[in-house]
CSV table of C-alpha atoms in Angstrom, one decimal:
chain,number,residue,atom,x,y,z
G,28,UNK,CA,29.3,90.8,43.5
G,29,UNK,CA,27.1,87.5,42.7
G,30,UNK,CA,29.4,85.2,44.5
G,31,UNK,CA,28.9,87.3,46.9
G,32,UNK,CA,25.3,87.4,47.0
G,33,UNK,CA,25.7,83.5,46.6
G,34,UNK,CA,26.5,83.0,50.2
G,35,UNK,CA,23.9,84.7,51.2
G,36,UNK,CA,20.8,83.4,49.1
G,37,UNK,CA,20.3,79.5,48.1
G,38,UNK,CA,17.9,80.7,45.0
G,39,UNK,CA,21.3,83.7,44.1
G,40,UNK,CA,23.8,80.0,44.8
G,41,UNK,CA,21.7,77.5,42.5
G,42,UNK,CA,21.7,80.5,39.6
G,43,UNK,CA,25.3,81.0,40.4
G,44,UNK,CA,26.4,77.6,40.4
G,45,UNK,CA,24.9,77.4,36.8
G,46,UNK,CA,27.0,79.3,35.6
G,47,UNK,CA,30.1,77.4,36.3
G,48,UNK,CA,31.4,74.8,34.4
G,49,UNK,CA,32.0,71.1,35.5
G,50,UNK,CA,35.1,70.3,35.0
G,51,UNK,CA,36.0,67.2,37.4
G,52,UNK,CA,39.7,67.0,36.4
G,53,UNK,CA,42.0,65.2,38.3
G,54,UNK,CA,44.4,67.8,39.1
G,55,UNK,CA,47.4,65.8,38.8
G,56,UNK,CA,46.2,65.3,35.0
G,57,UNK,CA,45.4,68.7,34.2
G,58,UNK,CA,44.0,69.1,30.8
G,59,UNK,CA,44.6,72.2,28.3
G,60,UNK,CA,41.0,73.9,27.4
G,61,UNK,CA,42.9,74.4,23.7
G,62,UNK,CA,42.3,71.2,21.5
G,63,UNK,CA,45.5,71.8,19.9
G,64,UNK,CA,47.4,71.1,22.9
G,65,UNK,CA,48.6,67.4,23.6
G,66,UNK,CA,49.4,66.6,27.2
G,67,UNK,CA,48.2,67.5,30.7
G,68,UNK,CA,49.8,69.2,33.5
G,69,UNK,CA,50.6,68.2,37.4
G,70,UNK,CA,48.4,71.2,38.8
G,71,UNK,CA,49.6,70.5,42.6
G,72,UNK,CA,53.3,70.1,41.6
G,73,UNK,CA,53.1,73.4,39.4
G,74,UNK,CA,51.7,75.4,42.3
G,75,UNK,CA,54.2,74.4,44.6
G,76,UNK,CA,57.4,74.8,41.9
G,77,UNK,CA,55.5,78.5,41.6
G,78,UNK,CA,55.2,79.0,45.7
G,79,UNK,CA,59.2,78.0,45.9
G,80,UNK,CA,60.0,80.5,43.2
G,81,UNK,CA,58.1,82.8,44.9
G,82,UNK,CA,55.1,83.9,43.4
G,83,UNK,CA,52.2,84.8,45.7
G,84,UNK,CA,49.7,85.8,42.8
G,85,UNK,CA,47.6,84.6,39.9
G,86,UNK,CA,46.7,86.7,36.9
G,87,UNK,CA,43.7,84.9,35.7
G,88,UNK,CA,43.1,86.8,32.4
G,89,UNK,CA,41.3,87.1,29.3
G,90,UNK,CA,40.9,88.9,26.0
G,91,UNK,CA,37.7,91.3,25.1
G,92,UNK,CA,37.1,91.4,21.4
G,93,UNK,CA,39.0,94.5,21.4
G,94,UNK,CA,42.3,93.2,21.7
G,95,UNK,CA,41.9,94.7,25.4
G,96,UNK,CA,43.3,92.5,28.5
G,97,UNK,CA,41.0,91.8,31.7
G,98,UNK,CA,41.7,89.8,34.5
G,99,UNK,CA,41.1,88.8,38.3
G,100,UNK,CA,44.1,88.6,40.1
G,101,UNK,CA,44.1,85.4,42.9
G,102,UNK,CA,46.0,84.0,45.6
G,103,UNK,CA,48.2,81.2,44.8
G,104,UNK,CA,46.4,79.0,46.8
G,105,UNK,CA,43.0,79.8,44.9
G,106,UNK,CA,44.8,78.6,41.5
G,107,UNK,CA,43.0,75.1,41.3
G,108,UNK,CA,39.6,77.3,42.2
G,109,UNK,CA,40.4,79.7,39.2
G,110,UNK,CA,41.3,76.9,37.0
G,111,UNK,CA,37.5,75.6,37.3
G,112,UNK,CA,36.3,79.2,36.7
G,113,UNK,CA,35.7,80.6,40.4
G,114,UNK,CA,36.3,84.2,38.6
G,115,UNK,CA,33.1,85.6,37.6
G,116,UNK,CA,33.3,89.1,35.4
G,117,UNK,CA,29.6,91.4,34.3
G,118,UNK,CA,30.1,90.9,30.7
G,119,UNK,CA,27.9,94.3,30.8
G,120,UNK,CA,30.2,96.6,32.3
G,121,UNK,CA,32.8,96.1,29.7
G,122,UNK,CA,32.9,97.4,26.0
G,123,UNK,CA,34.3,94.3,24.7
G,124,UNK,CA,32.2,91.4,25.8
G,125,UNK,CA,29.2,91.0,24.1
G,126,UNK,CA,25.8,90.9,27.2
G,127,UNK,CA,23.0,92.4,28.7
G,128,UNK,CA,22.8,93.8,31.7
G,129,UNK,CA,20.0,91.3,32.7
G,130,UNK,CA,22.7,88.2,31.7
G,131,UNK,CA,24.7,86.3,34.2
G,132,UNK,CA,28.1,86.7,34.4
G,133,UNK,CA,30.7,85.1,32.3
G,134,UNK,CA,33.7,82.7,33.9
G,135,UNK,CA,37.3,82.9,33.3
G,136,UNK,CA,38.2,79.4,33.0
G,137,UNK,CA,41.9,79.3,33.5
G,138,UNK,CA,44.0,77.1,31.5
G,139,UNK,CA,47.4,76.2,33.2
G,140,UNK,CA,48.4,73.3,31.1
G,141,UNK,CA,48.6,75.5,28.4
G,142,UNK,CA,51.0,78.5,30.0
G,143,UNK,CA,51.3,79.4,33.7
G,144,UNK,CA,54.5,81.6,33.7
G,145,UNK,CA,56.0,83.6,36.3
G,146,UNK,CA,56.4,87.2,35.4
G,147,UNK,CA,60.3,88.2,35.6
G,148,UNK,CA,59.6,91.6,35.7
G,149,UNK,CA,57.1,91.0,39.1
G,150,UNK,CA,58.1,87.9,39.9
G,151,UNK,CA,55.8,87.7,42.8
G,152,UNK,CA,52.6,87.1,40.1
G,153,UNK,CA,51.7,84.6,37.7
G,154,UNK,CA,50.5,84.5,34.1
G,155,UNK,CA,47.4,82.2,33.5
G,156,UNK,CA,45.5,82.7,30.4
G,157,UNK,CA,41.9,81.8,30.7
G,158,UNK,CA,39.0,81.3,28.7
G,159,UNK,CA,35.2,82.6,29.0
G,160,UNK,CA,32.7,80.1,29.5
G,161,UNK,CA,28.9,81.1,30.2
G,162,UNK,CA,26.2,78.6,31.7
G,163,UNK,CA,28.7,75.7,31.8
G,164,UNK,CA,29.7,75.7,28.0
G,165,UNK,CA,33.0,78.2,26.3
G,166,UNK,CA,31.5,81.8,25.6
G,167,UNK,CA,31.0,81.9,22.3
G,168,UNK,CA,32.4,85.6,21.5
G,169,UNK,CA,35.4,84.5,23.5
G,170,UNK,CA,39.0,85.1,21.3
G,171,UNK,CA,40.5,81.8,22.4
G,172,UNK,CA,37.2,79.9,21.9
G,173,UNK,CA,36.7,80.7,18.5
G,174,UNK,CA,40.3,79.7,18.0
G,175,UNK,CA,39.9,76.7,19.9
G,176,UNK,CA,36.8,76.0,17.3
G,177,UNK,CA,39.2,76.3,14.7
G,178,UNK,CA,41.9,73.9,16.0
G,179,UNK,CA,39.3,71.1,16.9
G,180,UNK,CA,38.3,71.0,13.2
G,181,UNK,CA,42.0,70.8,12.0
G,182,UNK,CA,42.7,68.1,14.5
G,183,UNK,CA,39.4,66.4,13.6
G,184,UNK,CA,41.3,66.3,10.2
G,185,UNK,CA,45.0,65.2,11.8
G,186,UNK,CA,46.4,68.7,12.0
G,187,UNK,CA,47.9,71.6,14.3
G,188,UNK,CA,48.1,75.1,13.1
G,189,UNK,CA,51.6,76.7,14.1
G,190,UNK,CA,52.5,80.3,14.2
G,191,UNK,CA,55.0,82.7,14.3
G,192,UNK,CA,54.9,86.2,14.7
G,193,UNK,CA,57.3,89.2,14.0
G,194,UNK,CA,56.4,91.9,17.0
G,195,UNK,CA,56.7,95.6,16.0
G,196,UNK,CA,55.9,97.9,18.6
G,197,UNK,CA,57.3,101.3,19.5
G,198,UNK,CA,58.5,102.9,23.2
G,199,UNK,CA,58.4,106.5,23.4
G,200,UNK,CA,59.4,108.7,26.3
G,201,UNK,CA,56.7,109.4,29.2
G,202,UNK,CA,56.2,112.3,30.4
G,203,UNK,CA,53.9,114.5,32.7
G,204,UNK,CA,53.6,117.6,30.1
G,205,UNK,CA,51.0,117.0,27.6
G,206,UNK,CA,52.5,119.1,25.1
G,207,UNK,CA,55.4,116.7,25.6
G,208,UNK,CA,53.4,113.6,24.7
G,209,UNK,CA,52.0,115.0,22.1
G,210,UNK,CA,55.4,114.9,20.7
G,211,UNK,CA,55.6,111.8,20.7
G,212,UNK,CA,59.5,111.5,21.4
G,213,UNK,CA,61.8,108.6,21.2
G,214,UNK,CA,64.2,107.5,24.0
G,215,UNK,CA,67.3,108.5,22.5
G,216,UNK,CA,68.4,112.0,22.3
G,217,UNK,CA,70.2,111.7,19.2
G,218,UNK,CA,68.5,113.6,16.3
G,219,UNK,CA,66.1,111.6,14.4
G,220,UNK,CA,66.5,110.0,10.5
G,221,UNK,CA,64.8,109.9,8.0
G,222,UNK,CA,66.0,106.2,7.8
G,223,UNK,CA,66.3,104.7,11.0
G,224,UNK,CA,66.2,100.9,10.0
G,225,UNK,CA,68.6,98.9,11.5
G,226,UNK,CA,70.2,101.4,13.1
G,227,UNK,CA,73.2,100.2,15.3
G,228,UNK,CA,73.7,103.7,17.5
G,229,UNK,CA,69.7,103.8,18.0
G,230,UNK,CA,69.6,100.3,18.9
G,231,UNK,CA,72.8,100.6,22.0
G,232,UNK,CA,70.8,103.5,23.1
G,233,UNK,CA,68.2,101.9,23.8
G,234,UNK,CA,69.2,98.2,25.5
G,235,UNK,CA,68.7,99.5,29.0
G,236,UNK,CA,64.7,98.7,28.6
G,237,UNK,CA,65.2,96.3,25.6
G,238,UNK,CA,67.7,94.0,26.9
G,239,UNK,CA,65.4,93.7,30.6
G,240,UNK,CA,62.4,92.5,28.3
G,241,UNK,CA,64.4,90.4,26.0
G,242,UNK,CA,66.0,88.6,29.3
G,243,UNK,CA,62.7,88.1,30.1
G,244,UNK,CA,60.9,86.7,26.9
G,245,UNK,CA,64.6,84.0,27.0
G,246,UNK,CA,63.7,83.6,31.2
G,247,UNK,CA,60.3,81.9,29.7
G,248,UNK,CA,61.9,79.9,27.2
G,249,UNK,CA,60.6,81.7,24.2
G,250,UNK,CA,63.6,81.1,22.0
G,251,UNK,CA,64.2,85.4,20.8
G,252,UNK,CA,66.5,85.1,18.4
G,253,UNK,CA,67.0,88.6,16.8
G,254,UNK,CA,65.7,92.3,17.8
G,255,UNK,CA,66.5,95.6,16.0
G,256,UNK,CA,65.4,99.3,15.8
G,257,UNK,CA,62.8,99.2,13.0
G,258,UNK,CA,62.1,102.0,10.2
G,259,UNK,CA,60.1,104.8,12.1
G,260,UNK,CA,61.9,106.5,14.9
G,261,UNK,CA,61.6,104.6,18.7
G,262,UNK,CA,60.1,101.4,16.5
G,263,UNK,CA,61.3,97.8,17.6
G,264,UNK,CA,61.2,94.1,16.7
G,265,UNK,CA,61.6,91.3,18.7
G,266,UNK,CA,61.3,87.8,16.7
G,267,UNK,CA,61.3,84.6,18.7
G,268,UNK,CA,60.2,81.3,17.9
G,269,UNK,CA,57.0,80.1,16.7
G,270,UNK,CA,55.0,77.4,18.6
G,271,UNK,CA,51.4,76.0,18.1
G,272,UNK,CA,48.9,78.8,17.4
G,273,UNK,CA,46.6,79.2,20.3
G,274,UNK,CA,50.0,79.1,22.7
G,275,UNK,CA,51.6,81.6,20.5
G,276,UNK,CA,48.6,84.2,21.0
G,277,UNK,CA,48.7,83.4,24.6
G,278,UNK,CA,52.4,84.5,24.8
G,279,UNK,CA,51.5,87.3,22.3
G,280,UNK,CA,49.7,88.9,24.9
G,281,UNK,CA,52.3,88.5,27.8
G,282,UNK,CA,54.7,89.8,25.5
G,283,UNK,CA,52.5,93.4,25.0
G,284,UNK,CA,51.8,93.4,29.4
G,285,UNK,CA,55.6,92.6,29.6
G,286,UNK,CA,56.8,95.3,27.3
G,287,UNK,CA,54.3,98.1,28.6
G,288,UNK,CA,55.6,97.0,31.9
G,289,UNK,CA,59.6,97.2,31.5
G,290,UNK,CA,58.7,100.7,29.7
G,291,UNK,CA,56.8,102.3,32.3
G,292,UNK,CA,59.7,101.1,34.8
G,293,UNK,CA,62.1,102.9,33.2
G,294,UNK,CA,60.6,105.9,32.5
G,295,UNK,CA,59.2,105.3,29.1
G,296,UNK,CA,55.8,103.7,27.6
G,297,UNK,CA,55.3,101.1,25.1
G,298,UNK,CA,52.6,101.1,22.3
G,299,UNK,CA,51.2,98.4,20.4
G,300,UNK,CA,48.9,100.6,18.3
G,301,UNK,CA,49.4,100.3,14.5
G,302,UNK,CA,49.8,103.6,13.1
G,303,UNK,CA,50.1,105.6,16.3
G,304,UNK,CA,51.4,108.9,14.5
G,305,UNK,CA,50.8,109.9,10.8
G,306,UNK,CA,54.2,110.7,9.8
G,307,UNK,CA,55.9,107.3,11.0
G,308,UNK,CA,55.7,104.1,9.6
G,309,UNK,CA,52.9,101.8,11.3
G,310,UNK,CA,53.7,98.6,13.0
G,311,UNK,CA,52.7,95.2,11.8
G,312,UNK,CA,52.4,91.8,13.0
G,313,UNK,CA,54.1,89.4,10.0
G,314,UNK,CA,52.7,86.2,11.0
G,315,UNK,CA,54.5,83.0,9.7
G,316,UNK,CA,52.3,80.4,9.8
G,317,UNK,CA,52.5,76.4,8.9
G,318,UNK,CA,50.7,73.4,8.9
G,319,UNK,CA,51.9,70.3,10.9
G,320,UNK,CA,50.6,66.8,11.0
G,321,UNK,CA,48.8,66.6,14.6
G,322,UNK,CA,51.0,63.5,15.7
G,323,UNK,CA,54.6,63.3,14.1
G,324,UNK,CA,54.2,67.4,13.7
G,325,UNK,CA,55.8,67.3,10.6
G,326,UNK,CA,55.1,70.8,9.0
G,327,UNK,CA,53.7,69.2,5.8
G,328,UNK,CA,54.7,73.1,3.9
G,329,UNK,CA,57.6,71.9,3.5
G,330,UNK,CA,58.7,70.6,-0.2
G,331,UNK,CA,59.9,67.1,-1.2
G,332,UNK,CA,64.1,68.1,-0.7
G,333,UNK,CA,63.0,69.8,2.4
G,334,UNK,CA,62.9,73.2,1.2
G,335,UNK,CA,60.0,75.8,1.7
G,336,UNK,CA,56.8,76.0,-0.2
G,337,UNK,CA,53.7,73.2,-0.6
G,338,UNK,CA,54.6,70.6,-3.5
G,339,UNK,CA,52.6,71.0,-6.3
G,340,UNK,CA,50.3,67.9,-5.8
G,341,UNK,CA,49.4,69.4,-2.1
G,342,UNK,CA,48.7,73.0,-3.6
């Protein structure tokens, strides 16, 4: 609404204009907003491999501090605009970003050089993660700012944080009947165990969703290599492989919109919650993590023979 008002006030433009950041980057040289990320990207040539594949639409999204995604969607054509933070949001009207009403609005500062992906479940749109910046400087209650605040200081000091993560989420039949919600039921028919860990039978029954998002998560390159049915009854894993930290989060969050997604398509819904029902085993998020020498990106955890665990003089 205040870009709006922009082009129809020059006090409303000067105010609005503020609140953009200057980023004069050549666009052939596009730089990652994460100081953890080496390397720039060819913006032009991206949006044009993207338009041949193609995608039509930009998701230029964000995290609140609630975990919660938001986002502007944009026309491909607008993705250089969105990358310098055209995409103002009324940090007021949400729950999860910190302002007043009487602030000015926050920017999504898209960051392409660090992932721009095509979604292969709507391959029409495009993934961009973006950051919030406010009065020309990085939000401060923003997620991947205060992660980026982080990484500066490690590579201030000649290192990169990487991360793995071991995704537990469950998908549970949809329906319209509340009462059937309520009971929470898995995809499979079969009766439920008491141990369903590793369950081969449970697992088959349900590759029609599973294999569709595990296609996708290899259709971005992200390296899955093992999935099973977990302990609680409709509970999954997918592990893939780990990548510097800030990326991984990035792709943490695609991986939750792409498995609520495939779900819903099918007739089912996805939920990331951690305990979602009292009698079931919660899910976590095991997160591997290691430290790497910023330019060789040795992990410097590993032990004098190559083995795990930090040597005893780096302890």
């Amino acid at each position: 609404a205040m870009m709006r008002n922009c082009l129809l006030r020059t006090p409303a433009l000067s105010r609005c204009m503020s609140v953009l950041p200057k980023l004069p980057h050549d666009p052939s040289r596009w730089p990652s907003l994460l100081s953890s990320h080496k390397g720039t990207t060819d913006l032009p040539l991206r949006q044009s491999q993207l338009e041949a594949r193609g995608v039509k639409y930009v998701l230029n999204s964000f995290v609140d501090m609630h975990g919660i995604q938001k986002a502007k969607m944009v026309p491909l054509d607008h993705l250089v605009h969105a990358a310098r933070g055209s995409e103002l949001f009324t940090g007021a009207a949400l729950d999860g970003v910190p302002q007043a009403v009487s602030d000015d609005e926050v920017c999504a500062v898209g960051d392409p050089a660090t992932c721009l992906e095509q979604l292969p479940h709507m391959p029409d749109v495009a993934y961009m993660p973006a950051s919030l910046w406010y009065h020309g400087a990085p939000f401060e209650a923003c997620s991947r700012n205060i992660y980026d605040r982080v990484a500066a200081r490690a590579r201030a000091n000649g290192y990169m944080f990487k991360l793995g993560i071991e995704a537990e989420f469950f998908v549970l039949r949809d329906s319209a009947s509340p009462v059937e919600m309520r009971r929470q039921q898995p995809v499979t028919s079969l009766h439920d165990l008491d141990k369903s860990c590793y369950d081969a039978t449970r697992l088959l029954d349900n590759m029609p969703w599973l294999s569709e998002l595990v296609d996708a998560m290899q259709a971005l390159g992200w390296g899955v290599y093992s999935f099973d049915h977990e302990d609680a009854v409709g509970q999954f894993e997918v592990d893939f492989d780990f990548c510097e930290g800030g990326l991984m989060a990035d792709r943490f969050v695609l991986l939750r919109m792409m498995a609520c997604g495939i779900a819903r398509r099918h007739g089912h819904y996805a939920t990331w919650m951690p305990k979602p029902m009292g009698g079931r085993t919660g899910s976590g998020a095991h997160l591997n993590v290691s430290l790497h020498d910023f330019d060789t990106e040795i992990n410097l955890f590993r032990g004098p023979t190559g083995g795990g665990g930090a040597r005893e003089d780096e302890s």
